[in-house]
Amino acid sequence: MGKALILMVAVVLLVYSLYDVLATPKTLVRYLPKLAWAAVIVLLPLLGALLWLFFGTYRDRASGQPRRQPPRPTGPDDDPDFLRGL
């Protein structure tokens, strides 16, 4: 049972990595061209997939902008327009 679980995780990681290589724009790929990354993933399945996930692409803040937080809801006592109308 344990070996089957490890094999399933490895196959899912391989398929995810190949899909991610194909879906990632060329501008976000680091170190190797996309075709070379796909070859590395196929020839070295587990190691290639892990290399792609950690070194193959830019993950955070691809646009260079910090992530925006959604505005938090405020109560009526924090709204100056509401307090002005009282």
mmCIF file of C-alpha atoms in Angstrom:
data_model
loop_
_atom_site.group_PDB
_atom_site.id
_atom_site.type_symbol
_atom_site.label_atom_id
_atom_site.label_comp_id
_atom_site.label_asym_id
_atom_site.label_seq_id
_atom_site.Cartn_x
_atom_site.Cartn_y
_atom_site.Cartn_z
ATOM 1 C CA MET A 1 0.000 0.000 0.000
ATOM 2 C CA GLY A 2 2.789 2.412 0.900
ATOM 3 C CA LYS A 3 4.653 1.787 -2.363
ATOM 4 C CA ALA A 4 1.498 2.398 -4.376
ATOM 5 C CA LEU A 5 0.950 5.714 -2.621
ATOM 6 C CA ILE A 6 4.517 6.839 -3.351
ATOM 7 C CA LEU A 7 4.105 5.795 -6.992
ATOM 8 C CA MET A 8 0.819 7.716 -7.276
ATOM 9 C CA VAL A 9 2.384 10.848 -5.783
ATOM 10 C CA ALA A 10 5.308 10.579 -8.207
ATOM 11 C CA VAL A 11 2.989 10.194 -11.210
ATOM 12 C CA VAL A 12 0.826 13.136 -10.130
ATOM 13 C CA LEU A 13 3.950 15.262 -9.629
ATOM 14 C CA LEU A 14 5.224 14.280 -13.085
ATOM 15 C CA VAL A 15 1.934 15.099 -14.818
ATOM 16 C CA TYR A 16 1.535 18.383 -12.935
ATOM 17 C CA SER A 17 5.087 19.460 -13.764
ATOM 18 C CA LEU A 18 4.706 18.664 -17.456
ATOM 19 C CA TYR A 19 1.440 20.569 -17.611
ATOM 20 C CA ASP A 20 2.994 23.490 -15.748
ATOM 21 C CA VAL A 21 5.926 23.610 -18.191
ATOM 22 C CA LEU A 22 3.539 23.745 -21.134
ATOM 23 C CA ALA A 23 1.232 26.317 -19.530
ATOM 24 C CA THR A 24 3.924 28.699 -18.254
ATOM 25 C CA PRO A 25 4.704 31.678 -20.529
ATOM 26 C CA LYS A 26 8.235 31.821 -21.945
ATOM 27 C CA THR A 27 8.961 35.020 -20.057
ATOM 28 C CA LEU A 28 8.557 33.285 -16.683
ATOM 29 C CA VAL A 29 10.844 30.301 -17.402
ATOM 30 C CA ARG A 30 14.316 30.397 -15.862
ATOM 31 C CA TYR A 31 17.658 28.753 -16.755
ATOM 32 C CA LEU A 32 16.528 26.491 -19.653
ATOM 33 C CA PRO A 33 14.078 26.726 -22.559
ATOM 34 C CA LYS A 34 10.674 25.126 -22.066
ATOM 35 C CA LEU A 35 11.498 22.181 -24.343
ATOM 36 C CA ALA A 36 14.656 21.433 -22.346
ATOM 37 C CA TRP A 37 12.696 21.557 -19.078
ATOM 38 C CA ALA A 38 10.161 19.104 -20.527
ATOM 39 C CA ALA A 39 13.002 16.772 -21.544
ATOM 40 C CA VAL A 40 14.533 16.959 -18.057
ATOM 41 C CA ILE A 41 11.176 16.128 -16.482
ATOM 42 C CA VAL A 42 10.635 13.152 -18.794
ATOM 43 C CA LEU A 43 14.186 11.777 -18.519
ATOM 44 C CA LEU A 44 14.536 12.295 -14.753
ATOM 45 C CA PRO A 45 10.913 12.035 -13.620
ATOM 46 C CA LEU A 46 11.014 12.768 -9.897
ATOM 47 C CA LEU A 47 14.193 14.840 -9.811
ATOM 48 C CA GLY A 48 13.256 16.772 -12.961
ATOM 49 C CA ALA A 49 9.800 17.610 -11.606
ATOM 50 C CA LEU A 50 11.260 18.858 -8.331
ATOM 51 C CA LEU A 51 13.911 20.892 -10.160
ATOM 52 C CA TRP A 52 11.190 22.514 -12.271
ATOM 53 C CA LEU A 53 9.076 23.365 -9.247
ATOM 54 C CA PHE A 54 11.955 24.923 -7.312
ATOM 55 C CA PHE A 55 14.176 26.433 -10.018
ATOM 56 C CA GLY A 56 12.324 26.451 -13.327
ATOM 57 C CA THR A 57 9.957 29.361 -13.004
ATOM 58 C CA TYR A 58 9.312 32.602 -11.187
ATOM 59 C CA ARG A 59 6.444 31.944 -8.782
ATOM 60 C CA ASP A 60 5.846 34.954 -6.552
ATOM 61 C CA ARG A 61 5.123 38.449 -7.756
ATOM 62 C CA ALA A 62 5.690 37.790 -11.433
ATOM 63 C CA SER A 63 4.602 41.332 -12.236
ATOM 64 C CA GLY A 64 6.846 42.886 -9.601
ATOM 65 C CA GLN A 65 3.875 44.338 -7.749
ATOM 66 C CA PRO A 66 3.128 43.415 -4.144
ATOM 67 C CA ARG A 67 -0.005 41.417 -3.599
ATOM 68 C CA ARG A 68 -2.986 43.575 -2.762
ATOM 69 C CA GLN A 69 -5.089 42.706 0.223
ATOM 70 C CA PRO A 70 -8.851 42.868 -0.278
ATOM 71 C CA PRO A 71 -10.465 45.709 1.631
ATOM 72 C CA ARG A 72 -11.686 44.664 5.040
ATOM 73 C CA PRO A 73 -15.288 45.450 5.921
ATOM 74 C CA THR A 74 -15.641 48.228 8.425
ATOM 75 C CA GLY A 75 -18.381 48.870 10.904
ATOM 76 C CA PRO A 76 -20.578 51.976 10.775
ATOM 77 C CA ASP A 77 -18.701 53.522 13.694
ATOM 78 C CA ASP A 78 -15.482 53.464 11.614
ATOM 79 C CA ASP A 79 -17.077 55.207 8.621
ATOM 80 C CA PRO A 80 -16.611 59.010 8.784
ATOM 81 C CA ASP A 81 -19.446 59.622 6.294
ATOM 82 C CA PHE A 82 -21.873 57.684 8.467
ATOM 83 C CA LEU A 83 -20.768 59.480 11.634
ATOM 84 C CA ARG A 84 -21.094 62.870 9.921
ATOM 85 C CA GLY A 85 -24.726 62.110 9.104
ATOM 86 C CA LEU A 86 -25.701 61.419 12.712
#
